[in-house]
Short mmCIF file of C-alpha atoms in Angstrom, two decimals:
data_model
loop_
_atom_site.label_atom_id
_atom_site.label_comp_id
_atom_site.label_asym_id
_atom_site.label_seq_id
_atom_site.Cartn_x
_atom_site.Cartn_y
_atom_site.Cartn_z
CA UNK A 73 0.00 0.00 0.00
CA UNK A 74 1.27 3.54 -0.88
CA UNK A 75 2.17 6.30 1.59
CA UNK A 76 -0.76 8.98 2.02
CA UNK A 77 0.88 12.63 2.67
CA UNK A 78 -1.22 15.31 3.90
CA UNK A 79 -0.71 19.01 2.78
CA UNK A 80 -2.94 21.96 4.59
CA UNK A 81 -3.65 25.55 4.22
CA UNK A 82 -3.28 25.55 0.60
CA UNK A 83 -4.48 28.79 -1.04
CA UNK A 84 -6.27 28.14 -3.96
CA UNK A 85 -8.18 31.50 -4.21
CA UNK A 86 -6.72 31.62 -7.99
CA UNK A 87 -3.14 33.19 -6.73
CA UNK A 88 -0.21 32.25 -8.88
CA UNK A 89 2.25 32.78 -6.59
CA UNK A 90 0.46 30.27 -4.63
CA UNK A 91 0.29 27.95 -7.12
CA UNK A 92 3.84 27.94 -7.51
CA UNK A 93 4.30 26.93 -3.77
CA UNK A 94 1.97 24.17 -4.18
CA UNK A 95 3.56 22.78 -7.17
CA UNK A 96 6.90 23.49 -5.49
CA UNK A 97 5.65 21.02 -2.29
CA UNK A 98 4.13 18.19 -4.71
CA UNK A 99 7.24 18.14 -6.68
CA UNK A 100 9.36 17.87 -3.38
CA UNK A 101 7.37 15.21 -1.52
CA UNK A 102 6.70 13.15 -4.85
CA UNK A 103 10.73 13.27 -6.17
CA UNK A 104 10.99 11.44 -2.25
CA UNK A 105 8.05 8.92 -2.42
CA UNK A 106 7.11 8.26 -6.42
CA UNK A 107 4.30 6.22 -5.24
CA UNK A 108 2.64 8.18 -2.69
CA UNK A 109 -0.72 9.76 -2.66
CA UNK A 110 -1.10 13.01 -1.87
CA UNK A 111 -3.98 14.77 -0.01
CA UNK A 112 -4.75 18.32 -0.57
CA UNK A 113 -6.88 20.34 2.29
CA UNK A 114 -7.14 23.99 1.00
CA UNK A 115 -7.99 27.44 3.08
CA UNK A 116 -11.84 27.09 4.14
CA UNK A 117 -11.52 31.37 5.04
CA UNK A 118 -11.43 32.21 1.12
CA UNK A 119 -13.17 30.97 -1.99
CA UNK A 120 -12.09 28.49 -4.82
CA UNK A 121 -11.15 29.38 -7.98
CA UNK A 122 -11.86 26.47 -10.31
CA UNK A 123 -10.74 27.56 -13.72
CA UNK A 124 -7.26 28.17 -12.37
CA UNK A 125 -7.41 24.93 -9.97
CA UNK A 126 -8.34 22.76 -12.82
CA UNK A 127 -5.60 24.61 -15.07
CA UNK A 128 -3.15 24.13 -12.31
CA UNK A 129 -4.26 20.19 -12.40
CA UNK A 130 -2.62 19.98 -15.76
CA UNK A 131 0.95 20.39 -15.17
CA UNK A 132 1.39 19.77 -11.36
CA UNK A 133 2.26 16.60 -9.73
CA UNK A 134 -0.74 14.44 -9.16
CA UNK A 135 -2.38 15.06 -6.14
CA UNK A 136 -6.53 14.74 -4.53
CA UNK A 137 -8.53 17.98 -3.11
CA UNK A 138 -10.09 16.84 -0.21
CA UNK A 139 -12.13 19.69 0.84
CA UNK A 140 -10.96 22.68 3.31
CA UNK A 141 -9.42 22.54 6.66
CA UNK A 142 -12.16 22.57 9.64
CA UNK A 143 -14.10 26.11 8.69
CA UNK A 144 -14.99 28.70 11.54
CA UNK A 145 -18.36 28.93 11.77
CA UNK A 146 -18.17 32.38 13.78
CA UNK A 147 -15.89 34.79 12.14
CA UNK A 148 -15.35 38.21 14.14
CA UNK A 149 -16.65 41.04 12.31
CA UNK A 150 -14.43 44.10 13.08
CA UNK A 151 -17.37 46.08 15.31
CA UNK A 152 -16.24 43.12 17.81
CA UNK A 153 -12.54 43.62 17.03
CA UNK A 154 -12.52 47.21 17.62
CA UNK A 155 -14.47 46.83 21.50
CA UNK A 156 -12.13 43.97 22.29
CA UNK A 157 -9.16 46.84 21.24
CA UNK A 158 -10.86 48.77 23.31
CA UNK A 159 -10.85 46.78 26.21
CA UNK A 160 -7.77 44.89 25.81
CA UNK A 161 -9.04 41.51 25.50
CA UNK A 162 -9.01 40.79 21.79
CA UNK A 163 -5.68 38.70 22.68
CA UNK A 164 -7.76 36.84 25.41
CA UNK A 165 -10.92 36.45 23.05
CA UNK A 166 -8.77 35.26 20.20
CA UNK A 167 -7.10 32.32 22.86
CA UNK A 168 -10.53 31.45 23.45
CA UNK A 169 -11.52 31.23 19.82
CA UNK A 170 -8.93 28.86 19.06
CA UNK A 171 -9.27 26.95 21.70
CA UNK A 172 -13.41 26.44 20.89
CA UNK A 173 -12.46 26.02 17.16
CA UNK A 174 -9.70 23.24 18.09
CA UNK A 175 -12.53 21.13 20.32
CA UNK A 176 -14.93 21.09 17.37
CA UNK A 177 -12.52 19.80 14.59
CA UNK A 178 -11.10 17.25 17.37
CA UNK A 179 -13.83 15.12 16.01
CA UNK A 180 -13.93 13.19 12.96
CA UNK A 181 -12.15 15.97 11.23
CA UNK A 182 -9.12 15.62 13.21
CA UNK A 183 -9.02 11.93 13.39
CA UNK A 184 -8.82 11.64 9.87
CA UNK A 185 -5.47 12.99 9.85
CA UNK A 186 -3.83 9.63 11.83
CA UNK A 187 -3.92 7.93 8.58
CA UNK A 188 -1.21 10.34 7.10
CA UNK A 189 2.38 9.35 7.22
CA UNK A 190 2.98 13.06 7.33
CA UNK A 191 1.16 16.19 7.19
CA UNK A 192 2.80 19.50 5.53
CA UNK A 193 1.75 22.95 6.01
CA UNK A 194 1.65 25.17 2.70
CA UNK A 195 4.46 27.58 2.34
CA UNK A 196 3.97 31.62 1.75
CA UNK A 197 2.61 34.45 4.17
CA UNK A 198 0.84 32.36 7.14
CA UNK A 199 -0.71 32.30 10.47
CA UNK A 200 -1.08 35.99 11.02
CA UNK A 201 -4.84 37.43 11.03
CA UNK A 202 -7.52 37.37 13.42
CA UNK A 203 -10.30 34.61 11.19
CA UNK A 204 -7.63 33.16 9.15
CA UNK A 205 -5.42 32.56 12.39
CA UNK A 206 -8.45 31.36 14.34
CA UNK A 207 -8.94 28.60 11.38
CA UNK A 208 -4.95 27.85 11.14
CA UNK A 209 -3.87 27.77 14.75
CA UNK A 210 -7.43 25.55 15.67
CA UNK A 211 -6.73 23.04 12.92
CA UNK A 212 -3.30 22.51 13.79
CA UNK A 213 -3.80 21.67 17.59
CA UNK A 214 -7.07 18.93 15.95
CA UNK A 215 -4.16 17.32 13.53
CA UNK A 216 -1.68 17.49 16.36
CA UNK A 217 -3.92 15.53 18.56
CA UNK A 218 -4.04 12.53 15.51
CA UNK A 219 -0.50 12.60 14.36
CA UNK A 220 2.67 14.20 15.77
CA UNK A 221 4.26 14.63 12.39
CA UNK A 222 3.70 18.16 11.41
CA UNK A 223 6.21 19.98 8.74
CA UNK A 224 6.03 22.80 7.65
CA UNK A 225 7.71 24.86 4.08
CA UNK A 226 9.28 27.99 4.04
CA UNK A 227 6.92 30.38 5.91
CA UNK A 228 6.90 34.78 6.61
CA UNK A 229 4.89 36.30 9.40
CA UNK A 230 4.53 39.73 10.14
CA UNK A 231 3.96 41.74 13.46
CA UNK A 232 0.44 41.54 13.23
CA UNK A 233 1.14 38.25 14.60
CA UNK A 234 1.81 39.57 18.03
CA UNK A 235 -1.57 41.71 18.06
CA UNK A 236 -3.56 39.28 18.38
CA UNK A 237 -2.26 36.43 19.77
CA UNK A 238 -0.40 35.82 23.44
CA UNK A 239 3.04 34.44 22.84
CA UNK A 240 3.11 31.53 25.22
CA UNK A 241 0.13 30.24 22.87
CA UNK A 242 1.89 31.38 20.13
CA UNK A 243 4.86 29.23 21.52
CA UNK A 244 2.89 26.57 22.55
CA UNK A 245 1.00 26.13 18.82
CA UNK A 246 3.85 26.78 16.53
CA UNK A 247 6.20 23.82 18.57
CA UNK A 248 3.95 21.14 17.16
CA UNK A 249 5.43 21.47 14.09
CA UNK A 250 8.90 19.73 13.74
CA UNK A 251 11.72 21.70 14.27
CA UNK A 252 13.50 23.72 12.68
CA UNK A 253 11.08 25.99 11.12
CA UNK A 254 12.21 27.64 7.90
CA UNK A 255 11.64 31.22 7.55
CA UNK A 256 11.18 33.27 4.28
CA UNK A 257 12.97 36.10 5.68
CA UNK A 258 15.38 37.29 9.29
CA UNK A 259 12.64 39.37 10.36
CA UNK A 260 10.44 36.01 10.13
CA UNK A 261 13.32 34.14 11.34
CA UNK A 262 13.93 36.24 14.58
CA UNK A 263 10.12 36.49 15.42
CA UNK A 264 10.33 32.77 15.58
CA UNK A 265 13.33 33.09 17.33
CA UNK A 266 11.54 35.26 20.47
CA UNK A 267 8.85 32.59 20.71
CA UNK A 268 12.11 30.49 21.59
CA UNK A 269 11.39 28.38 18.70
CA UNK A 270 14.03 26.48 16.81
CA UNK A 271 14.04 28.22 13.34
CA UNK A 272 15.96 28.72 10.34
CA UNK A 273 16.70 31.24 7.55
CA UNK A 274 15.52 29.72 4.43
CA UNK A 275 14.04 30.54 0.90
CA UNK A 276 10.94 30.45 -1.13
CA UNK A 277 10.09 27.28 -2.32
CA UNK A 278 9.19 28.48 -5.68
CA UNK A 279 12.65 29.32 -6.39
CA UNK A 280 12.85 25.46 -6.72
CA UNK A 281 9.79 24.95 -9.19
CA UNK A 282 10.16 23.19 -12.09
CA UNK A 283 11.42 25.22 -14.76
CA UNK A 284 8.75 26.54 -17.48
CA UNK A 285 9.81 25.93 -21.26
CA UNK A 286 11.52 28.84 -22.25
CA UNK A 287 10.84 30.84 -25.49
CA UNK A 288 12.21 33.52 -27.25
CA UNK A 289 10.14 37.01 -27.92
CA UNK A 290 9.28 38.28 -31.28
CA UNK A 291 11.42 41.15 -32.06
CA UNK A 292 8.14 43.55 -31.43
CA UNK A 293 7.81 42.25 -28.41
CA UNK A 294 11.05 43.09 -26.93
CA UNK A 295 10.23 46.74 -25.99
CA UNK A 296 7.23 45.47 -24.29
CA UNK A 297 7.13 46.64 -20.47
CA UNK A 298 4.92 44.51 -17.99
CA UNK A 299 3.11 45.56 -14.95
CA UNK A 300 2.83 42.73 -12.16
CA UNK A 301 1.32 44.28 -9.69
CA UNK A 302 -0.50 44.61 -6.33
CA UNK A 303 -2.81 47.45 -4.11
CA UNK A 304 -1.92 50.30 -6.30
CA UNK A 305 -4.21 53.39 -6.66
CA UNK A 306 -5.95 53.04 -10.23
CA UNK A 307 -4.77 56.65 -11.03
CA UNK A 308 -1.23 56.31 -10.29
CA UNK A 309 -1.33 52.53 -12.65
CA UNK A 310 -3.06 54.65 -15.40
CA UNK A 311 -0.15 57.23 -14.76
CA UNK A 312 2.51 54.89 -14.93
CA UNK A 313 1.37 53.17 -17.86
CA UNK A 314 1.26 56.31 -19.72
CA UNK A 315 4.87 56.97 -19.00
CA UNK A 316 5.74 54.18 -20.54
CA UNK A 317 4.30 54.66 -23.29
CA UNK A 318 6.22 58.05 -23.60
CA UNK A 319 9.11 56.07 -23.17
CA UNK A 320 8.64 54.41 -26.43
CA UNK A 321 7.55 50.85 -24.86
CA UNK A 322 4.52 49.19 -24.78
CA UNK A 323 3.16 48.46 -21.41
CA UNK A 324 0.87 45.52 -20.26
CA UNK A 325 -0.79 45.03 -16.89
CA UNK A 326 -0.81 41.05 -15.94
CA UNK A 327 -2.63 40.06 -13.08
CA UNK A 328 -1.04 37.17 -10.79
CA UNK A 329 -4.68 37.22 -8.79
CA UNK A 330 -7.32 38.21 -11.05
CA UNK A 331 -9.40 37.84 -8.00
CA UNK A 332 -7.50 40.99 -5.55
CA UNK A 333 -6.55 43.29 -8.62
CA UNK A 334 -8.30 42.03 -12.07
CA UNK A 335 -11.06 44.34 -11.75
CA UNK A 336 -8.85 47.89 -11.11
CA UNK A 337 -6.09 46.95 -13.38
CA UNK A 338 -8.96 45.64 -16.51
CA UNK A 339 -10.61 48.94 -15.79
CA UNK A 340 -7.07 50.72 -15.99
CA UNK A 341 -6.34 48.91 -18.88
CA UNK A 342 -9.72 48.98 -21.01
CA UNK A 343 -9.35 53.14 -20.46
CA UNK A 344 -6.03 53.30 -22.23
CA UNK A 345 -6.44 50.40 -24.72
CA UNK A 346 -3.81 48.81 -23.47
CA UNK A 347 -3.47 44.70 -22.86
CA UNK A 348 -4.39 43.22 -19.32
CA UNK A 349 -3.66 39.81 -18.91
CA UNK A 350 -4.75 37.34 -16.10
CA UNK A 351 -2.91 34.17 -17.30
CA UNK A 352 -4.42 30.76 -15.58
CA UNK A 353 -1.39 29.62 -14.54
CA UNK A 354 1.66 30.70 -13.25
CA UNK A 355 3.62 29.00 -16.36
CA UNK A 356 1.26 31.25 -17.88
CA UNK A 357 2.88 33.92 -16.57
CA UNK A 358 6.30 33.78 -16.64
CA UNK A 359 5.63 33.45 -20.60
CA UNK A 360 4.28 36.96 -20.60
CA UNK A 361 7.76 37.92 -18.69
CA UNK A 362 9.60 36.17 -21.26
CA UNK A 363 7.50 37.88 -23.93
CA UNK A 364 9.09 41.36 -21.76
CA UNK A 365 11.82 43.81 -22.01
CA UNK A 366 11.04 45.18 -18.39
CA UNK A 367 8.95 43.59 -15.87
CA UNK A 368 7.59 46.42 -12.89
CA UNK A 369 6.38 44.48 -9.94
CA UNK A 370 5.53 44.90 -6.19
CA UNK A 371 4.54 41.30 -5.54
CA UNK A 372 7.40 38.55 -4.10
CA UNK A 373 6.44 36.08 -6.21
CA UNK A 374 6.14 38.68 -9.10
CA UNK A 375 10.08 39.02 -8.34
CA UNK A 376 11.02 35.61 -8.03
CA UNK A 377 8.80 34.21 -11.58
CA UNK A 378 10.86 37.17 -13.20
CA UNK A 379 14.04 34.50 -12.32
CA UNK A 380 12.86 32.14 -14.35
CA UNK A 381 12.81 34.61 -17.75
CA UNK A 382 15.84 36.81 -18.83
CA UNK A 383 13.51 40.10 -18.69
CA UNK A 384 14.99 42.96 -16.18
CA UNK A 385 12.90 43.74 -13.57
CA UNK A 386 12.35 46.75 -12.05
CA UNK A 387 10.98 46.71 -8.48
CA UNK A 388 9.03 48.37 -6.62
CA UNK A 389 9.74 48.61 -2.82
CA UNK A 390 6.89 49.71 -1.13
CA UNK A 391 6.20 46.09 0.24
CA UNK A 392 8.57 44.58 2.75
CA UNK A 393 9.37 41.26 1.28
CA UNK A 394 10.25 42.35 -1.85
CA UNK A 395 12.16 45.09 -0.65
CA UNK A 396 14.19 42.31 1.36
CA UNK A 397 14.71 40.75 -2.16
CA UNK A 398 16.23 43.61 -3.84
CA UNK A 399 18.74 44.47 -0.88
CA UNK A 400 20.01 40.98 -0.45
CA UNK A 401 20.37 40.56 -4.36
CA UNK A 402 21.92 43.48 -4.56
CA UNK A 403 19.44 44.66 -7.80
CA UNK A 404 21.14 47.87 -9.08
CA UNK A 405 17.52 49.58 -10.14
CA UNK A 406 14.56 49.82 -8.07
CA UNK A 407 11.99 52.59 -7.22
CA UNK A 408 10.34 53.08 -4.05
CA UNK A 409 6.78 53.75 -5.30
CA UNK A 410 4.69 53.53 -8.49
CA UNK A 411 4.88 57.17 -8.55
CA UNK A 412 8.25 57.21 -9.02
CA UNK A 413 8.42 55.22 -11.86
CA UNK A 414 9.66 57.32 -15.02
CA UNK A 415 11.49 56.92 -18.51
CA UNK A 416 14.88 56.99 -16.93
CA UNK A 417 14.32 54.18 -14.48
CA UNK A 418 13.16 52.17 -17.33
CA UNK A 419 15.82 53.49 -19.77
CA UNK A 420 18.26 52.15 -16.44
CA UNK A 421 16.48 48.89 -16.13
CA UNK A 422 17.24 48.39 -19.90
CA UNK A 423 21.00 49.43 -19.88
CA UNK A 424 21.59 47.05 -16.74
CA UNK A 425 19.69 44.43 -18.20
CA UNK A 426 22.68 42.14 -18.31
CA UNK A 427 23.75 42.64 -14.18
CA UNK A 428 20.22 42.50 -13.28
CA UNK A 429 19.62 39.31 -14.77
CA UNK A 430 23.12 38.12 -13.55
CA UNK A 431 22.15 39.07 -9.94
CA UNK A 432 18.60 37.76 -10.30
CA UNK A 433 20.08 34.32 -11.33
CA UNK A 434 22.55 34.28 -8.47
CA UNK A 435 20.46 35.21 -5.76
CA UNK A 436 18.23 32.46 -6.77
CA UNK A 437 21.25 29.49 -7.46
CA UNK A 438 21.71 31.07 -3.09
CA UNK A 439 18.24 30.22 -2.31
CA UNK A 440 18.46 27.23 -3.65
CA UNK A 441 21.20 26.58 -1.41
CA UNK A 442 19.34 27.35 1.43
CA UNK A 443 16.89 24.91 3.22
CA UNK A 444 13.15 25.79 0.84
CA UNK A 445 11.79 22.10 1.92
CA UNK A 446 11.65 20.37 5.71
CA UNK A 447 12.39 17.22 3.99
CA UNK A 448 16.06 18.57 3.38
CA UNK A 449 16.32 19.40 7.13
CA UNK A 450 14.19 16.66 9.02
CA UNK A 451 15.52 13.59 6.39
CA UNK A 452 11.44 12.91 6.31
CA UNK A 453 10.61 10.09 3.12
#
């Protein structure tokens, strides 16, 4: 009989960046056990997108959706979160919602989970959030109570993390999963690190996806310029976009999560008949990045898919993960806001081409030096 894995938490709200972690962990786990099956328990605090799920299907590593994780039938709205603020119990109230959640997916939820030879936890931007912690922390103490071995993939939190949740629980939760913990990033690392946890500094798993085919642009498409990017006032995109075009390139918004931005950036895009692309996959999209001269982006995994084509990127540093990207890479061109984009960053971007993509392609050969999977580190399968 074959070995069953478990992953959890997978985000399969139609994010490519999150696809690209998930295909990262099926690749990992099946190069280890060929002949395993793998269950896959996605987020139950956002919705499905099934064109990009079934899209995903195609290329990934074989794997069964089994549902969501235990849902929370009693999310706080934020009238409750601003009187528990006020009071200074929403730490206290959130204990107590995790603690309620746990008992109720202790069940038959939980015990489904002792039939796994190991259970993973889904890579990216985790555990921080009031609802979304509420669902992660609860359903980690019900598998924990089934089967003791818990890994988890490279992982960032932020300080939000400490708003809303007591450390000692914080502690106490986060120890279930086998040491060492791998962290995205040292600020990551050295939160961990407080909680007196044993953790690591590690790297994306994407960087270790398998590589797309690569193809080479049509000559027209060479001066093409594409935006990949993320919360960004509509005017100042429709500002940018124009400056481009004054710079003699073509610019193209491409969506990553059609779902967060499509809307704003179509709307942007439909105004100044230009292209706006929301590919299904994230394949998908580091063919539009091939297809670039320039690719402008704000999202991490925006930055790290731009390894995988020889565009230049140009990024912007108004989010702190990327901005970690671009100092320890050492990426000669970079702008701190949209607004500051103009025609001699991207004349810059274009002359540098050749050390940006050079730096880009070392800084990811590093990451992929450091630990991206708790298989390398726990000698798990």
């Amino acid at each position: 009989m074959s070995e069953i894995f478990a992953i959890v938490y997978a985000n399969l709200k139609g994010n490519l960046g999150d696809f690209a972690i998930l295909h990262s962990m099926l690749a990992d786990i099946r190069s280890r056990a060929p002949d395993s099956t793998i269950h896959v328990y996605s987020q139950p605090f956002v919705s499905i997108d099934e064109a990009r799920l079934e899209a995903f299907k195609q290329s990934a590593p074989p794997f069964e959706h089994m549902g969501t994780t235990y849902p929370d039938d009693k999310p706080l709205g934020q009238g409750m979160v601003r009187c528990l603020r006020a009071v200074g119990c929403l730490r206290l109230y959130q204990g107590w919602r995790i603690s309620r959640l746990a008992r109720k997916a202790s069940t038959d939820f939980g015990k489904r989970f002792s039939q796994y030879k190991a259970v993973f936890v889904a890579g990216g931007a985790q555990w921080t959030g009031l609802n979304s912690g509420v669902s992660m922390f609860a359903n980690l103490r019900a598998i924990a109570a089934c089967n003791a071995e818990i890994y988890s993939y490279p992982v960032s939190v932020s300080s939000s993390l400490w708003k809303v949740n007591g450390r000692a629980s914080l502690s106490r939760d986060l120890s279930l999963i086998k040491p060492p913990l791998i962290a995205r990033d040292s600020q990551t690392r050295r939160m961990l690190q407080e909680l007196k946890l044993n953790a690591v500094l590690g790297a994306d798993c994407v960087f270790a996806a398998p590589k797309p085919a690569s193809h080479s642009a049509a000559e027209g498409e060479r001066k093409r310029v594409l935006f990949v990017l993320t919360s960004q006032p509509p005017d100042q995109i429709e500002a940018a976009l124009i400056r481009a075009q004054n710079a003699g390139l073509e610019p193209v918004l491409l969506s990553t999560c059609a779902i967060e931005d499509g809307p704003v950036q179509k709307t942007v895009a439909d105004r100044l008949g230009v292209d706006f692309i929301a590919p299904l996959t994230w394949q998908g999209a580091v063919s539009a990045m091939q297809s670039s001269t320039i690719v402008v982006t704000n999202r991490l995994h925006g930055l790290i898919l731009a390894s995988f084509s020889q565009s230049s990127v140009v990024p912007l540093v108004d989010r702190p993960m990327v901005r970690a990207v671009v100092q320890d890479a050492r990426l000669p061109v970079s702008v701190n806001a949209l607004a500051d984009l103009n025609a001699a960053t991207l004349s810059l971007a274009q002359d540098y081409a050749d050390e940006i993509r050079h730096k880009l392609a070392s800084y990811k050969e590093k990451a992929l030096h450091l630990s991206w999977s708790p298989l390398q580190v726990s000698g798990e399968g």
